[in-house]
Short mmCIF file of C-alpha atoms in Angstrom, two decimals:
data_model
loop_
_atom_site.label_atom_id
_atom_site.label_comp_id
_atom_site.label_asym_id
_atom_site.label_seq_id
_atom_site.Cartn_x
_atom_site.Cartn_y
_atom_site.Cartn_z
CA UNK A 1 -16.01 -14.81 35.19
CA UNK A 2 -12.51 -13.76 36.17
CA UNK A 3 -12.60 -14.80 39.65
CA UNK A 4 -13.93 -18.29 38.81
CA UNK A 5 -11.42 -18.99 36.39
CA UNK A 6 -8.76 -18.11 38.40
CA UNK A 7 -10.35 -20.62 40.79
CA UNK A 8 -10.81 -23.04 38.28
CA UNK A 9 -6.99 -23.01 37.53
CA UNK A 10 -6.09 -23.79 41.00
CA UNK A 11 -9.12 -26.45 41.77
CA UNK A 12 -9.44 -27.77 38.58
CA UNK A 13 -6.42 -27.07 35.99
CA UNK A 14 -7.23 -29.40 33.58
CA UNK A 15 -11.02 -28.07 33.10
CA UNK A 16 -9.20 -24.19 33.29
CA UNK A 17 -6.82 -25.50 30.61
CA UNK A 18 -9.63 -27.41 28.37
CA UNK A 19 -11.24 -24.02 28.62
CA UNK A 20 -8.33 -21.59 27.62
CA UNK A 21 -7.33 -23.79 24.73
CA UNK A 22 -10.93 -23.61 23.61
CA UNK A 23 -11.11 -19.82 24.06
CA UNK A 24 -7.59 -19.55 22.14
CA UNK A 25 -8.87 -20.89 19.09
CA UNK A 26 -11.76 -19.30 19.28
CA UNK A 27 -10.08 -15.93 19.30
CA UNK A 28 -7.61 -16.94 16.35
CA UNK A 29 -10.59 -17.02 14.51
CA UNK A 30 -12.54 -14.35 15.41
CA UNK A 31 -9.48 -11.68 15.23
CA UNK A 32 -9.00 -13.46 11.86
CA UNK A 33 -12.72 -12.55 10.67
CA UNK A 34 -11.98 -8.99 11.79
CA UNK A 35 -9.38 -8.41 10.25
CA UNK A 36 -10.69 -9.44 7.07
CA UNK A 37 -13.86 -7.22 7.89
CA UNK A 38 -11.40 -4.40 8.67
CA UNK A 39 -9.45 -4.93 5.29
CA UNK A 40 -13.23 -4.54 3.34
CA UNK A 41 -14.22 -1.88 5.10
CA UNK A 42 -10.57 -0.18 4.45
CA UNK A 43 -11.14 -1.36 0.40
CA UNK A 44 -14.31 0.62 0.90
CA UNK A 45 -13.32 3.82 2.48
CA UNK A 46 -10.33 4.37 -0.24
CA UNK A 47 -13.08 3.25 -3.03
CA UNK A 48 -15.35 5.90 -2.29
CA UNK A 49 -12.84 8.58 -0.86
CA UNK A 50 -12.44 10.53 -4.25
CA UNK A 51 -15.98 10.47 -5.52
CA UNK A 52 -17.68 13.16 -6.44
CA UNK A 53 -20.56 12.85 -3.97
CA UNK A 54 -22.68 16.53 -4.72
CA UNK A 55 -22.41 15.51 -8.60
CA UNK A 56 -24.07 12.18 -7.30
CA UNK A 57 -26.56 13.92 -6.09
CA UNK A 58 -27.53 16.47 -8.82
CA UNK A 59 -27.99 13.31 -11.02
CA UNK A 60 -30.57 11.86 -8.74
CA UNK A 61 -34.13 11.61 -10.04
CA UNK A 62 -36.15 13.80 -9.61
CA UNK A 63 -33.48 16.83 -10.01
CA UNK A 64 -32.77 19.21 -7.34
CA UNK A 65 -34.27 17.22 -4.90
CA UNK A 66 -30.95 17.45 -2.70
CA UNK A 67 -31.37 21.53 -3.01
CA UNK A 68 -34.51 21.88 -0.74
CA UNK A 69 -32.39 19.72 2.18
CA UNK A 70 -30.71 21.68 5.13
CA UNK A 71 -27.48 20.84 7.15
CA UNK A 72 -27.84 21.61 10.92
CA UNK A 73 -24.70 20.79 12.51
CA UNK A 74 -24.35 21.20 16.09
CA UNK A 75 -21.52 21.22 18.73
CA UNK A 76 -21.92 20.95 21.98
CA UNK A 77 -19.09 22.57 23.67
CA UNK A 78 -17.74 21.95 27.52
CA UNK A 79 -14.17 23.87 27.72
CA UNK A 80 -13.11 23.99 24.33
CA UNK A 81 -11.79 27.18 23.32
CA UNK A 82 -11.42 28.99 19.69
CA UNK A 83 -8.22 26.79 18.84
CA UNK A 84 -10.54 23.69 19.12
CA UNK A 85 -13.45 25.26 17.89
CA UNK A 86 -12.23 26.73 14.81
CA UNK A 87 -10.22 24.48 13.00
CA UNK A 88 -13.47 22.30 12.84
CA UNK A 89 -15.34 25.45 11.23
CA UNK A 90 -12.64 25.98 9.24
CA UNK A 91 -13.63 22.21 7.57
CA UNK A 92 -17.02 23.46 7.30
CA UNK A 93 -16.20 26.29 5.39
CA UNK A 94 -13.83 24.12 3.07
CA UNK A 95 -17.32 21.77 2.37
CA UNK A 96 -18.38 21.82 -1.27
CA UNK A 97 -21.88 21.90 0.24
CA UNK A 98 -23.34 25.05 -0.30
CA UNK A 99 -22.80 26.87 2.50
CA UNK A 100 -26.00 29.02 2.54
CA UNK A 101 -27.88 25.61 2.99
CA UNK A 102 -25.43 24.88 6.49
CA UNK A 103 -26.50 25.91 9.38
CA UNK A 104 -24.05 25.70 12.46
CA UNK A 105 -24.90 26.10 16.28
CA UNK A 106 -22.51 26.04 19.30
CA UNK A 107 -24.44 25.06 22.74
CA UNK A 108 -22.03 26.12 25.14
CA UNK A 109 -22.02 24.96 28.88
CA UNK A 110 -23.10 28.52 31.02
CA UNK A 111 -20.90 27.25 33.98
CA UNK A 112 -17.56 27.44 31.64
CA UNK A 113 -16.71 31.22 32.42
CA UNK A 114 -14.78 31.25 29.00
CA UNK A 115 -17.99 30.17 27.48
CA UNK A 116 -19.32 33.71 25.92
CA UNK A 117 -15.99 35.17 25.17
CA UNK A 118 -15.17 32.38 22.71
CA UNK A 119 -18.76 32.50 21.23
CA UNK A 120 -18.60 35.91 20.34
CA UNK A 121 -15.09 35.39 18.74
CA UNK A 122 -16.22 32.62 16.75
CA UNK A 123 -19.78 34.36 15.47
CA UNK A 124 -17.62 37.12 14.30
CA UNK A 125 -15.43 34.77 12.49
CA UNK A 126 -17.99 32.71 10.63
CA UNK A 127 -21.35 34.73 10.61
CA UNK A 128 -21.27 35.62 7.49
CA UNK A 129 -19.89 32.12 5.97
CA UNK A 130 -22.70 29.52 6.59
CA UNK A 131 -26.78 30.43 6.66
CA UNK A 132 -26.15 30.70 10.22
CA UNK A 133 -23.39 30.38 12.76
CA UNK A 134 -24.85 30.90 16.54
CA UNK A 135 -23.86 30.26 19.86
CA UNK A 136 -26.40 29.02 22.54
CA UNK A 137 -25.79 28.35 26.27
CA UNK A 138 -27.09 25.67 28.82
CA UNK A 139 -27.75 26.36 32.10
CA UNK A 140 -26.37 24.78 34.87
CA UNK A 141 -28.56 22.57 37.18
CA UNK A 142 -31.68 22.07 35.47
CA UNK A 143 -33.93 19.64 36.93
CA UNK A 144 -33.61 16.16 35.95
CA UNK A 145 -30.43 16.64 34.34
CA UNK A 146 -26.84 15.07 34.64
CA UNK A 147 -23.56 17.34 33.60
CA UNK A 148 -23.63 15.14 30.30
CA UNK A 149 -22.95 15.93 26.84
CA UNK A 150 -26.53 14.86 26.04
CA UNK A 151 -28.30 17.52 28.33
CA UNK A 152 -26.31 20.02 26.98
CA UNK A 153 -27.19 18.36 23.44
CA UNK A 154 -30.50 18.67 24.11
CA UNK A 155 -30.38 22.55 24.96
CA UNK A 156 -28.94 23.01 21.59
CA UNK A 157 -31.30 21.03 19.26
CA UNK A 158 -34.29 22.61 20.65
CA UNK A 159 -32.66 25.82 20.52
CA UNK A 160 -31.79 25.04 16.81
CA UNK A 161 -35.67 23.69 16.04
CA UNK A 162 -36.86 27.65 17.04
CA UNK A 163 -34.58 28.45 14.45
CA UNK A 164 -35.75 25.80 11.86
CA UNK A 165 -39.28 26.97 12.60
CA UNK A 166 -38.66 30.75 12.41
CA UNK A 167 -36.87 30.47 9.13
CA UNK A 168 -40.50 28.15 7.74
CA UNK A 169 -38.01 24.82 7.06
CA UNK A 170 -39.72 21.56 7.01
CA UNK A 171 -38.27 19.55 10.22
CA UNK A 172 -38.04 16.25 7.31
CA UNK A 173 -35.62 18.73 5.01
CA UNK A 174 -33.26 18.77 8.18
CA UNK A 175 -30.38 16.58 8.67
CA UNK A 176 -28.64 17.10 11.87
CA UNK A 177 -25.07 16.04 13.13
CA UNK A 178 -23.92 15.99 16.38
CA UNK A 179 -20.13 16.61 16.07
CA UNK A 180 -17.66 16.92 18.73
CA UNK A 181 -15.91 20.08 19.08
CA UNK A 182 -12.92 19.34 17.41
CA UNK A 183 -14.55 17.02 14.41
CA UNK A 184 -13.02 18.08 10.96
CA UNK A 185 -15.29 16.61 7.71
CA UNK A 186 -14.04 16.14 4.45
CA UNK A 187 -15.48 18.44 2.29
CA UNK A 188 -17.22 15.69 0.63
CA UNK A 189 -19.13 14.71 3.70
CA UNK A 190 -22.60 16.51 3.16
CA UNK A 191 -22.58 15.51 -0.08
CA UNK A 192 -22.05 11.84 0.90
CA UNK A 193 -24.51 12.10 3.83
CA UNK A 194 -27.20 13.71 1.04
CA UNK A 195 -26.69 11.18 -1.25
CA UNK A 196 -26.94 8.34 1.43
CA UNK A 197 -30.27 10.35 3.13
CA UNK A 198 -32.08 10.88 -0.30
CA UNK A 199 -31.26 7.13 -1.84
CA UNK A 200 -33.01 5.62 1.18
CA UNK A 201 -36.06 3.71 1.13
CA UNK A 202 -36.85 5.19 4.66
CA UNK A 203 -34.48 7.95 5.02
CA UNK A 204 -35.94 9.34 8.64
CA UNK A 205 -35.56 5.61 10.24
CA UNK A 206 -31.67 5.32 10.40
CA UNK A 207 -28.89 7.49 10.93
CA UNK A 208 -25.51 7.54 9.25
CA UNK A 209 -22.06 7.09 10.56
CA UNK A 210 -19.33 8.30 9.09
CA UNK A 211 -15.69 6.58 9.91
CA UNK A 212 -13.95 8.38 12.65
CA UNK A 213 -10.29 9.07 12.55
CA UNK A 214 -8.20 10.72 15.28
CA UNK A 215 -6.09 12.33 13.11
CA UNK A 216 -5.93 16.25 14.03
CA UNK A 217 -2.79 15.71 16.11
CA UNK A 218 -1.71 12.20 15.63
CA UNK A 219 1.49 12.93 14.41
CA UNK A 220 2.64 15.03 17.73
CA UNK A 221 0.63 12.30 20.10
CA UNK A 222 2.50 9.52 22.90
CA UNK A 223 3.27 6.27 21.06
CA UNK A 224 0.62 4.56 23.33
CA UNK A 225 -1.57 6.93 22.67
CA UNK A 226 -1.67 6.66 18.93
CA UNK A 227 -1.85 3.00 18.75
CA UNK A 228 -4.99 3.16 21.42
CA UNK A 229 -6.85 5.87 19.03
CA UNK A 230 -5.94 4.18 15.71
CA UNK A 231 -7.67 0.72 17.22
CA UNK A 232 -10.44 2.79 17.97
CA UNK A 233 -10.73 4.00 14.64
CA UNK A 234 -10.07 0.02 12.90
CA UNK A 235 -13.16 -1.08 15.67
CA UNK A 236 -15.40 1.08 13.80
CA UNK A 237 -14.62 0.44 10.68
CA UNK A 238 -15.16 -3.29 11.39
CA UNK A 239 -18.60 -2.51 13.16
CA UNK A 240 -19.52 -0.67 9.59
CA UNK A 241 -19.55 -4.10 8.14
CA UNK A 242 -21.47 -5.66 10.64
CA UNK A 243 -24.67 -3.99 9.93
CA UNK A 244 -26.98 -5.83 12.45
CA UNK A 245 -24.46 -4.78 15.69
CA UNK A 246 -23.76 -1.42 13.95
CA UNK A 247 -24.71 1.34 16.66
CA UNK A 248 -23.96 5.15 16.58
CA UNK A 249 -20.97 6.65 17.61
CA UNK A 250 -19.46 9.89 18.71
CA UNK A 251 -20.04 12.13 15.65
CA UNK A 252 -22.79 11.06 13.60
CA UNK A 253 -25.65 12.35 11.81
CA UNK A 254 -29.83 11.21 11.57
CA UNK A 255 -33.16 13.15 10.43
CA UNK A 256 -34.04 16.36 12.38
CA UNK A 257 -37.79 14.91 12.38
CA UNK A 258 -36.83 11.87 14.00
CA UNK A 259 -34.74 13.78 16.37
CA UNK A 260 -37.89 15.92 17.61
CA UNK A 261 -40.39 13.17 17.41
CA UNK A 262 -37.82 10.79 20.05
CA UNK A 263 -37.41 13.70 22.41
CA UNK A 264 -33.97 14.06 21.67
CA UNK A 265 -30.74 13.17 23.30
CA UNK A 266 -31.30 11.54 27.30
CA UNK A 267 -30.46 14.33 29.60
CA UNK A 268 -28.96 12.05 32.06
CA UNK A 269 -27.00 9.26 30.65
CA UNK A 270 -23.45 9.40 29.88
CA UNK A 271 -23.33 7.66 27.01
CA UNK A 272 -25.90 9.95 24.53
CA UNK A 273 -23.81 8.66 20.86
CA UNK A 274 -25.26 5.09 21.52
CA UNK A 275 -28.49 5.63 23.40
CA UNK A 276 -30.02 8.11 20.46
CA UNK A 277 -29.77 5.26 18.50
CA UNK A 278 -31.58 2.82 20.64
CA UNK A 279 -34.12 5.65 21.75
CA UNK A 280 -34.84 5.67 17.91
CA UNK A 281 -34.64 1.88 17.37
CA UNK A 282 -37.58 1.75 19.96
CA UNK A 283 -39.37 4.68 18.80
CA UNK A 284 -39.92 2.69 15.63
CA UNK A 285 -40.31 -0.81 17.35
CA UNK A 286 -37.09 -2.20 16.03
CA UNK A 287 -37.45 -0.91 12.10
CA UNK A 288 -34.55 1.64 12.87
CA UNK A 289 -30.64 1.20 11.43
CA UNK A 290 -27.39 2.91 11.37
CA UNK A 291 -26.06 3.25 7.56
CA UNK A 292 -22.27 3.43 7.62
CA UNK A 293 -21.03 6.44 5.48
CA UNK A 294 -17.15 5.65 3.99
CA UNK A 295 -15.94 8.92 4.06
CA UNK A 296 -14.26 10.35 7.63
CA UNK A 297 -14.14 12.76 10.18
CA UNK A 298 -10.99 13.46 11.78
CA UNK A 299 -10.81 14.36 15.54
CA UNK A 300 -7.80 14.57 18.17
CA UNK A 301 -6.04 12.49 19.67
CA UNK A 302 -6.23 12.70 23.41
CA UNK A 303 -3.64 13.09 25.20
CA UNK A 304 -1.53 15.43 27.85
CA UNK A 305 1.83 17.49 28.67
CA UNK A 306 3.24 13.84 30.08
CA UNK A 307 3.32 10.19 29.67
CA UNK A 308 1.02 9.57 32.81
CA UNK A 309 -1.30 12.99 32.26
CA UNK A 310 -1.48 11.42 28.99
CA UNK A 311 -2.01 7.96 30.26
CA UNK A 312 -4.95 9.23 32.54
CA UNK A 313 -6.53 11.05 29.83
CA UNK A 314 -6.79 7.93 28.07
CA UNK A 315 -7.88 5.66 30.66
CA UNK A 316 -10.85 8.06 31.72
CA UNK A 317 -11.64 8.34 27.74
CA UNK A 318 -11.84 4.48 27.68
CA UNK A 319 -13.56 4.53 30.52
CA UNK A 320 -16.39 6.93 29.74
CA UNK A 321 -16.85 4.50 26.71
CA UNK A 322 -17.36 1.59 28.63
CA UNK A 323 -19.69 3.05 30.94
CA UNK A 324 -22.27 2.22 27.38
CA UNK A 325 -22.66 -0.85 29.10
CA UNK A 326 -25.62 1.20 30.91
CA UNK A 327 -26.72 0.77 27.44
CA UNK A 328 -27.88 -2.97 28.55
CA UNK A 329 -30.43 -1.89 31.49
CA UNK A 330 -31.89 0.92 29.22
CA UNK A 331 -32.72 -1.28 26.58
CA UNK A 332 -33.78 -4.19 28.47
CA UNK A 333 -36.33 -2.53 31.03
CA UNK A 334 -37.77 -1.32 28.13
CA UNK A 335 -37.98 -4.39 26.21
CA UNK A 336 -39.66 -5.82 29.16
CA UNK A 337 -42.51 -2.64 29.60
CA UNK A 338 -44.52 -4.03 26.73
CA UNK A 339 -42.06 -3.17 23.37
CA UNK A 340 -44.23 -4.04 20.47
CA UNK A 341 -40.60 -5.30 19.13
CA UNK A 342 -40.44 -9.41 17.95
CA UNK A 343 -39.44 -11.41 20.69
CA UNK A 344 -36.14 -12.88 18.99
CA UNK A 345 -35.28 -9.28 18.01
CA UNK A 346 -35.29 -8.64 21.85
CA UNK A 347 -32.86 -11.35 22.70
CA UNK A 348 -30.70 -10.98 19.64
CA UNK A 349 -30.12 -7.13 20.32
CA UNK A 350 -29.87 -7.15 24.11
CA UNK A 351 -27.34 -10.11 23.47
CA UNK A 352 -25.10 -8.45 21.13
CA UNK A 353 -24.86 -5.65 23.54
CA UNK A 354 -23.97 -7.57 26.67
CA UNK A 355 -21.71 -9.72 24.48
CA UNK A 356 -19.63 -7.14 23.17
CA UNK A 357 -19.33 -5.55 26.83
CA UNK A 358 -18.64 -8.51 28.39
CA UNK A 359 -15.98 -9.71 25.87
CA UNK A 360 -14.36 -5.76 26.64
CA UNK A 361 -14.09 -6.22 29.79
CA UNK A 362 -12.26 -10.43 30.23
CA UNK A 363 -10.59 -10.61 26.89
CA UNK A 364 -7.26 -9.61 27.65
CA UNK A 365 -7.41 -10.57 31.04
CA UNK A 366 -8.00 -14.11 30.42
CA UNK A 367 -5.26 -14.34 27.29
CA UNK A 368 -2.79 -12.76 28.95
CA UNK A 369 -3.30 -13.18 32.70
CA UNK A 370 -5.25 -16.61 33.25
CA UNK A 371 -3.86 -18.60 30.23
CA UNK A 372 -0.40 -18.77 32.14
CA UNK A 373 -2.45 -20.09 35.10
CA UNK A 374 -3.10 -23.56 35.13
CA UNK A 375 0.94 -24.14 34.30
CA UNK A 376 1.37 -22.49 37.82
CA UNK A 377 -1.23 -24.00 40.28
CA UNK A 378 -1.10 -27.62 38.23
CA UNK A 379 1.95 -28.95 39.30
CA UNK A 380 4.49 -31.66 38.21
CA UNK A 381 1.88 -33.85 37.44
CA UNK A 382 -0.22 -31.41 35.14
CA UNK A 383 3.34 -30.18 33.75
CA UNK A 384 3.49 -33.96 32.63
CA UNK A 385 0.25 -34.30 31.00
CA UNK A 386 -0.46 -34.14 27.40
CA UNK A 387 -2.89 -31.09 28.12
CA UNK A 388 0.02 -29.45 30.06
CA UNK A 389 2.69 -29.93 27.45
CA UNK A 390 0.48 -28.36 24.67
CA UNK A 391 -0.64 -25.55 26.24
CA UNK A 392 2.28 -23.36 25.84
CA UNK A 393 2.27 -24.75 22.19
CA UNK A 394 -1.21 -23.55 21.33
CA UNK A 395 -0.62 -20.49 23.11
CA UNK A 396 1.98 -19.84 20.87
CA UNK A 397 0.11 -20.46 18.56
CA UNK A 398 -2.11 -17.54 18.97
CA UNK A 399 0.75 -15.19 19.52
CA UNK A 400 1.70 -16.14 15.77
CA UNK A 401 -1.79 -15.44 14.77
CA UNK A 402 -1.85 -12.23 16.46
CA UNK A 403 1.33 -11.19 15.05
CA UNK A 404 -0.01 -12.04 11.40
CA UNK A 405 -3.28 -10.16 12.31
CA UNK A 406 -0.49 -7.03 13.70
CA UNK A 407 0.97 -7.09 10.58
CA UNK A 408 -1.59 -6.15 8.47
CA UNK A 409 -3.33 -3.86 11.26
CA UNK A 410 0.17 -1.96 10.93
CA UNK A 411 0.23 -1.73 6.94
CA UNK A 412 -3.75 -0.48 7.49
CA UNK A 413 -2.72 1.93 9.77
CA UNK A 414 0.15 3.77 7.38
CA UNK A 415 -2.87 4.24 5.20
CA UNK A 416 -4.65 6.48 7.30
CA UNK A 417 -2.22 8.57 8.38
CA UNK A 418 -2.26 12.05 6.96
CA UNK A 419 0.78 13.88 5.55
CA UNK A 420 3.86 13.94 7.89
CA UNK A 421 4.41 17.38 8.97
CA UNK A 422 7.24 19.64 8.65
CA UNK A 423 9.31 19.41 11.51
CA UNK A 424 8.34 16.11 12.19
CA UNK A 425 11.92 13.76 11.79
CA UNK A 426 11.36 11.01 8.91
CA UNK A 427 12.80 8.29 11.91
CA UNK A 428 9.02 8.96 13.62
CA UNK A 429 7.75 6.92 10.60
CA UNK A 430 9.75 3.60 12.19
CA UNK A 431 8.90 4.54 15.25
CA UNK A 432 5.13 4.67 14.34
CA UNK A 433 5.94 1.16 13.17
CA UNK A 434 8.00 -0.18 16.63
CA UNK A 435 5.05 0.85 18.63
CA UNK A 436 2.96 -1.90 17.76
CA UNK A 437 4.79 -4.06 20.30
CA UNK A 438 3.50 -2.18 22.94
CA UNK A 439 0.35 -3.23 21.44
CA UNK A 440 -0.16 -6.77 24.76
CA UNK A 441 0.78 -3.91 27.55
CA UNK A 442 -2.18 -1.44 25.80
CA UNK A 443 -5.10 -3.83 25.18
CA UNK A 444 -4.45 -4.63 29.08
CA UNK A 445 -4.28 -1.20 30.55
CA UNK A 446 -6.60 0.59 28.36
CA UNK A 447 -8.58 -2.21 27.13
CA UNK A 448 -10.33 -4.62 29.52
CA UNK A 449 -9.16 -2.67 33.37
CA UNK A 450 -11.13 0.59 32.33
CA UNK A 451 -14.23 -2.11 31.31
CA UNK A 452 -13.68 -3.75 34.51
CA UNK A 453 -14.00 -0.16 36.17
CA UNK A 454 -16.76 0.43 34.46
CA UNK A 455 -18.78 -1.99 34.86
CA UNK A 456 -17.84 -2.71 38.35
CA UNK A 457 -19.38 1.23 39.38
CA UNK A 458 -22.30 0.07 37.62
CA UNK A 459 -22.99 -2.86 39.80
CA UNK A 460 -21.97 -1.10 42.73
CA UNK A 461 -24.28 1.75 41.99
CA UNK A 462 -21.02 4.22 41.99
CA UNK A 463 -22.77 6.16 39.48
CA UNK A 464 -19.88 8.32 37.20
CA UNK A 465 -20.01 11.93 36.10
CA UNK A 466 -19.42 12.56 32.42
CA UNK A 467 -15.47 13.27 32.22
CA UNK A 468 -14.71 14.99 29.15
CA UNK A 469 -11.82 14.37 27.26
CA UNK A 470 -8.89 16.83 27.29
CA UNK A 471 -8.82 18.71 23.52
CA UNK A 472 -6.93 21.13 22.04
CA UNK A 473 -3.07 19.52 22.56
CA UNK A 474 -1.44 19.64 18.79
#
């Protein structure tokens, strides 16, 4: 697409231009729709952040049906050490759900040598807190499996059903999440996910999603940084209000039954979050959905001792996101080996996901690269065109647009900030604000090139090793 518009400006400006002014307006209004989506899902989020969410659930008929349900929450672990791992047990402990109904298991990766020294510091710690707190660990090199978060995943949930089946728990009283190792819930969270799991029609054919925010260490992270994560975080909250493109992500939550009955996470795909959701959306022939939970988990912001450590944190981050696009062969191949799924479900779902990959990957590049184009290769003559002469005009256009859409993206993102932190100078609060400008240089760098990257290995059949992301920098 990019290399034939580029061609297009310098063959055919006029058709390039017709096409850019078209694309312009579209993209007026769609940021304009998202940012409306983003301001309801916001509404929602600080409508629901203060309810009492366990006193929901005693008053649910019939009563103490939330008392016979479990919470299995598991983190697989690569390098993270005890100053990662425990501030996110720390949240656990803080939970107003009753602790003797949590249980917590750490799959750590054998080939970290680190890996059993911080287990047994951490089982020490909290062994005594939840039902259980144990530590697990996956071998290295097993066959058929990738060095993915998902294999390693995998180790743990089956480790944790021995558990569920040795203690006599009913795999459809289990609710597991998958958290990252430095995901911090509010301690209304299990209550909300309860509530959410027991008002269900079918509870065991969806999982829940809460709103992520990378706010651990946001207030010591790189100004490009923040404003990368913080997008991340407004991108899901819009996707929680478009239910029929909603898909799992990062830390998240489902049934333990469905969990077994799927086979659990893929033991050799990078991007595990998304494709447990569409192993489960096949599973039950397209009767499977993602219920968005307003209440949020808090995570850190990556980034490193530098401006360009930090900058190739983020790109490989972004990166390791985009590779989902591997999303789109999974899902198709299988649509295609006899899916007992509707035919227009087919093409609406496996067009939603390449849409949304392909739009990641030429968006910026064709605003901010190719819509100066055809005012280059046109010439005088185009220069002196109607179509010529109003081009810059509608593209300023959209930069107005975009600025009104910054604005309230901005005023958004002052409300989920948590408390500044002693030590931290009041002028960082204007700074936070000044940032935004870097906003055009961001969405090109670590928006559509890491796509591009992506994508382009795909094709190429450069297959990528999962990269975790650096932790543990407050």
């Amino acid at each position: 697409m990019i290399i034939a518009l580029v061609l297009l400006a310098f063959l055919k400006p006029v058709a390039c231009a017709i096409f850019i002014i078209i694309f312009d307006f579209y993209w007026i209004i769609r940021t304009t729709y998202l940012t409306m989506l983003l301001v309801l899902a916001r509404h929602k989020l600080a409508s629901e952040k203060d309810k009492d969410w366990l006193k929901a659930c005693r008053e649910l008929k019939p009563p103490g049906k939330w008392e016979k349900l479990y919470q299995l929450v598991l983190f697989p672990v690569y390098n993270e050490g005890p100053e990662v791992l425990r501030p996110s047990l720390e949240a656990l402990k803080k939970s107003h759900y009753p602790k003797d109904k949590i249980i917590v298991v750490l799959t750590f990766e054998e080939r970290n040598p680190r890996c059993h020294e911080t287990a047994l510091k951490l089982e020490k710690e909290f062994a005594n807190v939840f039902s259980a707190c144990v530590a697990t660990f996956h071998p290295d090199g097993l066959p058929n499996e990738s060095r993915t978060k998902g294999a390693n995943a995998t180790w743990g949930g089956k480790f944790a059903r021995k558990m569920v089946d040795q203690r006599g728990i009913d795999h459809a009283s289990v609710i597991i999440s998958c958290f990252d190792a430095d995901t911090c819930v509010e301690p209304e969270y299990f209550g909300c996910l309860s509530y959410s799991f027991l008002t269900l029609d079918k509870p065991h054919q969806a999982s829940y999603q809460p709103m992520p925010v990378y706010n651990n260490n946001i207030w010591q992270a790189p100004s490009f940084a923040r404003i990368v994560e913080i997008s991340a975080s407004f991108c899901q909250m819009i996707e929680s209000m478009r239910l029929e493109k909603f898909v799992t992500f990062s830390s998240h939550s489902m049934s333990f039954k469905t969990l077994v009955e799927i086979d659990y996470w893929p033991v050799d795909m990078i991007s595990d979050d998304s494709v447990i959701y569409w192993k489960a959306f096949l599973f039950y022939n397209g009767a499977y959905k993602v219920v968005p939970l307003y209440i949020t988990v808090s995570m850190d912001v990556a980034y490193s001792s530098n401006i360009f450590k930090t900058m190739a944190v983020q790109y490989k981050q972004k990166r390791r996101w985009a590779w989902g696009v591997e999303n789109f062969p999974f899902l198709v191949s299988r649509f295609l080996s006899g899916s007992r799924i509707r035919w227009f479900v087919k093409l609406r779902r496996a067009g939603q996901l390449l849409e949304s990959h392909v739009t990641w990957a030429v968006w910026a590049v064709i605003l901010v690269l190719i819509g100066p184009l055809p005012l280059f290769f046109g010439g005088h003559f185009f220069n002196q065109m109607a179509i010529g002469y109003n081009l810059p005009k509608i593209t300023g256009l959209l930069v107005n647009a975009t600025l009104f859409t910054s604005f309230i993206w901005i005023v958004l993102s002052r409300s989920i900030l948590p408390p500044r932190p002693k030590g931290v100078s009041r002028l960082k609060n204007i700074l936070m604000v000044l940032e935004w400008f870097s906003v055009p240089f961001i969405i090109l760098v670590l928006g559509s090139t890491p796509a591009l990257d992506a994508q382009t290995r795909l094709l190429l059949g450069k297959y990528m090793e999962f990269n975790p992301t650096q932790k543990g920098i407050k």
